[in-house]
Coordinates of C-alpha atoms in Angstrom, one line a residue:
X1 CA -43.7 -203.3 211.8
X2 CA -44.4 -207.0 212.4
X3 CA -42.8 -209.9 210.7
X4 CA -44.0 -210.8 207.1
X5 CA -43.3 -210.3 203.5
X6 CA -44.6 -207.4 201.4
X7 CA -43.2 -205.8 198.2
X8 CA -42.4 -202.2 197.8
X9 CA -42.2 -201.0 193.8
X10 CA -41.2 -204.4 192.5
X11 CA -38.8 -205.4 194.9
X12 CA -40.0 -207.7 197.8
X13 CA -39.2 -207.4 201.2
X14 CA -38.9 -210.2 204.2
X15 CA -38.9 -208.5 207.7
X16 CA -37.6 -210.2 210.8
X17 CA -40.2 -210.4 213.7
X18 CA -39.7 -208.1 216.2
X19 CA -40.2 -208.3 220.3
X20 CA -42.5 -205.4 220.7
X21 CA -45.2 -207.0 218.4
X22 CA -46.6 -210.6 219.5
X23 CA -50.1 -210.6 217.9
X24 CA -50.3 -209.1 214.4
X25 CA -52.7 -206.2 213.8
X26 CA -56.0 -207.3 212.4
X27 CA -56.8 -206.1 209.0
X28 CA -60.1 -204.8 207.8
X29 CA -61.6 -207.1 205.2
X30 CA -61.6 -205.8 201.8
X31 CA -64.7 -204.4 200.6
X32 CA -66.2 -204.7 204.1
X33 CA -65.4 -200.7 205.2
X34 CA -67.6 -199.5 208.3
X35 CA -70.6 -198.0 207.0
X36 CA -71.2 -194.3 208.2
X37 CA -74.7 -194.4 208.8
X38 CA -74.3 -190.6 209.6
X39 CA -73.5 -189.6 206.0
X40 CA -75.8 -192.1 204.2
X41 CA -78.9 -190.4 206.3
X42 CA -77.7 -187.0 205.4
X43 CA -77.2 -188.1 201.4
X44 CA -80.7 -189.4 201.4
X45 CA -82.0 -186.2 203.0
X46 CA -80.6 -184.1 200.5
X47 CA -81.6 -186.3 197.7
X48 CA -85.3 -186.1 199.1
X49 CA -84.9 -182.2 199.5
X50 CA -83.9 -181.8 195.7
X51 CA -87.2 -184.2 194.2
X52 CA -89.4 -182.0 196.9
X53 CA -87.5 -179.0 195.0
X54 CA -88.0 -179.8 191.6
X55 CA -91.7 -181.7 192.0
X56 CA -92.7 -177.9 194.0
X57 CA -91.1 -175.5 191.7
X58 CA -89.7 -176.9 188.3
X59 CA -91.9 -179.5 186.9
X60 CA -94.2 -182.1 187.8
X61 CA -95.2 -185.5 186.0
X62 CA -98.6 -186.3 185.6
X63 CA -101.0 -189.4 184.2
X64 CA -103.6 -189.2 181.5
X65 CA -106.5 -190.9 183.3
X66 CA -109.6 -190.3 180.9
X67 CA -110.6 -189.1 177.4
X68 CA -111.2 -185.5 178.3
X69 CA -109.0 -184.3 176.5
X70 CA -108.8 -186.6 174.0
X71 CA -108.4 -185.9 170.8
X72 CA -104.7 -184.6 172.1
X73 CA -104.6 -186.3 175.2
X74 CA -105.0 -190.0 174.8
X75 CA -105.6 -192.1 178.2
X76 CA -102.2 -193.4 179.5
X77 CA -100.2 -190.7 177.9
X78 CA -97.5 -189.4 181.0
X79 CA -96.3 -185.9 180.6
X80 CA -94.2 -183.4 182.3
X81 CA -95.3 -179.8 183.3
X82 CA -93.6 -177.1 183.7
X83 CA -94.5 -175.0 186.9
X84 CA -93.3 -171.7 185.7
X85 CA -95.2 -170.3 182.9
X86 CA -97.9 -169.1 184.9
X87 CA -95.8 -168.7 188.0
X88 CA -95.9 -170.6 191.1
X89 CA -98.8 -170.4 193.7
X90 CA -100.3 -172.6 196.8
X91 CA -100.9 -175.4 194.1
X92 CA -97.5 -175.5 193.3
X93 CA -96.2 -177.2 195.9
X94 CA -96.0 -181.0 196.0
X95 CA -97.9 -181.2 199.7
X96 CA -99.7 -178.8 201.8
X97 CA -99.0 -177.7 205.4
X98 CA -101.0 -174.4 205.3
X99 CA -104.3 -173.8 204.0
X100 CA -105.2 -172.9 200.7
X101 CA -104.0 -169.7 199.5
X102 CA -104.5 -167.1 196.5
X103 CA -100.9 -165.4 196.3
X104 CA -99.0 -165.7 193.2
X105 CA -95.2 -165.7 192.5
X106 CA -94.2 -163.9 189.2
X107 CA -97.6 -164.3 187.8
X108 CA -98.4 -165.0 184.1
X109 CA -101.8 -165.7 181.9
X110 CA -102.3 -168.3 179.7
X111 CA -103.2 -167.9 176.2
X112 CA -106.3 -169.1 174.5
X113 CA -106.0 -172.8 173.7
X114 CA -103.2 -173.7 176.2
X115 CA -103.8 -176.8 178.4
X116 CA -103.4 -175.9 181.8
X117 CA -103.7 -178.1 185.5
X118 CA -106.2 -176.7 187.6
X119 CA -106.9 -177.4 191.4
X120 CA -110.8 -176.7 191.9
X121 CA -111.5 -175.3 195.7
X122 CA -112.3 -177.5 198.1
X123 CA -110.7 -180.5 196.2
X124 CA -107.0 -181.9 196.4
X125 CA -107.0 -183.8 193.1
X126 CA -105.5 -182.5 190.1
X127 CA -107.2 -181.7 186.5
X128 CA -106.2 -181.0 183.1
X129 CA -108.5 -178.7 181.0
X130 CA -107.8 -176.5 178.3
X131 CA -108.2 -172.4 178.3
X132 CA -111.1 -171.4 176.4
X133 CA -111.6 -167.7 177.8
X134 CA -109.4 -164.9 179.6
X135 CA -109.8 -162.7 182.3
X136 CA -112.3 -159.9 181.0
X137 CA -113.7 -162.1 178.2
X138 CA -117.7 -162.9 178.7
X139 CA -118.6 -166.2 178.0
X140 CA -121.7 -168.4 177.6
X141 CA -123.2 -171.9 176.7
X142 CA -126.0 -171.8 174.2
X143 CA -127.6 -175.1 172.6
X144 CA -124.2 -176.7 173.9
X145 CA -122.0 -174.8 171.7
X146 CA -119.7 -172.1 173.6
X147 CA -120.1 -168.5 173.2
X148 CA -117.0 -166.1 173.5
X149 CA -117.5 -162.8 173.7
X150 CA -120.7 -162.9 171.3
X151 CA -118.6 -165.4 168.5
X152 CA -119.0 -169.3 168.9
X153 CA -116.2 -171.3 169.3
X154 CA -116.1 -173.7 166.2
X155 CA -116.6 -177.3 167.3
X156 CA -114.1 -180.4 165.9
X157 CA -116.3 -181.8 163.4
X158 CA -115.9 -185.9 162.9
X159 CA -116.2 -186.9 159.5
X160 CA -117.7 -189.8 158.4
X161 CA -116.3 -193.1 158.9
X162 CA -117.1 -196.3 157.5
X163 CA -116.7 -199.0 160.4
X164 CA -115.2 -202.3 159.5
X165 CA -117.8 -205.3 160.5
X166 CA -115.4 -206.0 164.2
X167 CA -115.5 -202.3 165.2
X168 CA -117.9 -201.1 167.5
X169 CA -118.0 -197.0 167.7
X170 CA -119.1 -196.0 171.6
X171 CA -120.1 -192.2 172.5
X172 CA -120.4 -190.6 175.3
X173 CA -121.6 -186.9 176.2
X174 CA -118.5 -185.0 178.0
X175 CA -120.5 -182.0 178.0
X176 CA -123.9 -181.1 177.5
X177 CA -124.3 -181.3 173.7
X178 CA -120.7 -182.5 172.8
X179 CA -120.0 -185.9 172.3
X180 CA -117.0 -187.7 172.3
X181 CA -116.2 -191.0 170.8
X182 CA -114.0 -193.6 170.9
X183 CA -113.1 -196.8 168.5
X184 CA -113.1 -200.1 170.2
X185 CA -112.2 -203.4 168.1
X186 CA -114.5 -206.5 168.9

């Protein structure tokens, strides 16, 4: 040990400089450790895996983009899905490698009503719609309204509204005979 003073649990201690050691050791600076690259690469790489992991087979976040869905769905609403409840499938997973496929993991069918994301064939964009009819169930359009096995599906009826004299009340058909409409302040 070279020359110096240090203190050892409260009581200091002065060393005489010694023959062996002419040039003291050189200290690392404190809070200046060596970075291992090695382990920082490999930290990141397992961070990455788990988002891949849960983004492909727990949940996903999505964006309300338009009034589709609106009266429940309002544009700019975020939410979360859950990939499970219909089990998982090509869409399920966050990017594709392989080509589209029809297999399904621990498959499940959604009930009448539920809102569901749906990957149309031959497109890679997302869509949010909501289930109107089941596998088995015969469905048609008539005069706009929806037919469901022979019964129509009632329609959200707007009441009337008296708009103030600023408002301006803007429609727009989603479908062929629904209408949608939205409230704008001047």
């Amino acid at each position: 040990m070279g020359p110096g003073l240090y203190r050892y649990r409260g009581a200091q201690v002065v060393s005489e400089p010694s023959e062996e050691s002419s040039t003291p050791a050189e200290a690392p600076k404190p809070g200046h450790e060596p970075l291992d690259w090695i382990a920082e690469i490999r930290g990141l790489a397992w961070m990455l895996l788990a988002v891949l992991g849960f983004h492909s087979l727990v949940a996903k976040p999505f964006y309300i983009p338009s009034i589709s869905m609106m009266p429940n769905l309002l544009v700019g609403d975020r939410l979360v899905v859950s990939k499970f409840p219909y089990g998982w499938n090509w869409a399920s997973a966050s990017f594709h490698v392989l080509p589209r496929k029809t297999w399904r993991v621990m498959p499940g069918t959604p009930q009448y009503g539920d809102i569901v994301i749906v990957v149309p064939r031959g497109r890679t964009d997302d869509l949010i719609k909501r289930v109107v009819a089941l596998p088995g169930d015969r469905i048609a359009v008539r005069n706009g309204q929806i037919v469901l096995n022979g019964k129509p599906i009632p329609r959200l009826v707007v009441p009337p509204v008296q708009l103030p004299a600023d408002d301006a009340l803007l429609c727009h058909e989603r479908t062929p005979g629904y209408y949608c409409y939205e409230d704008f302040t001047a």
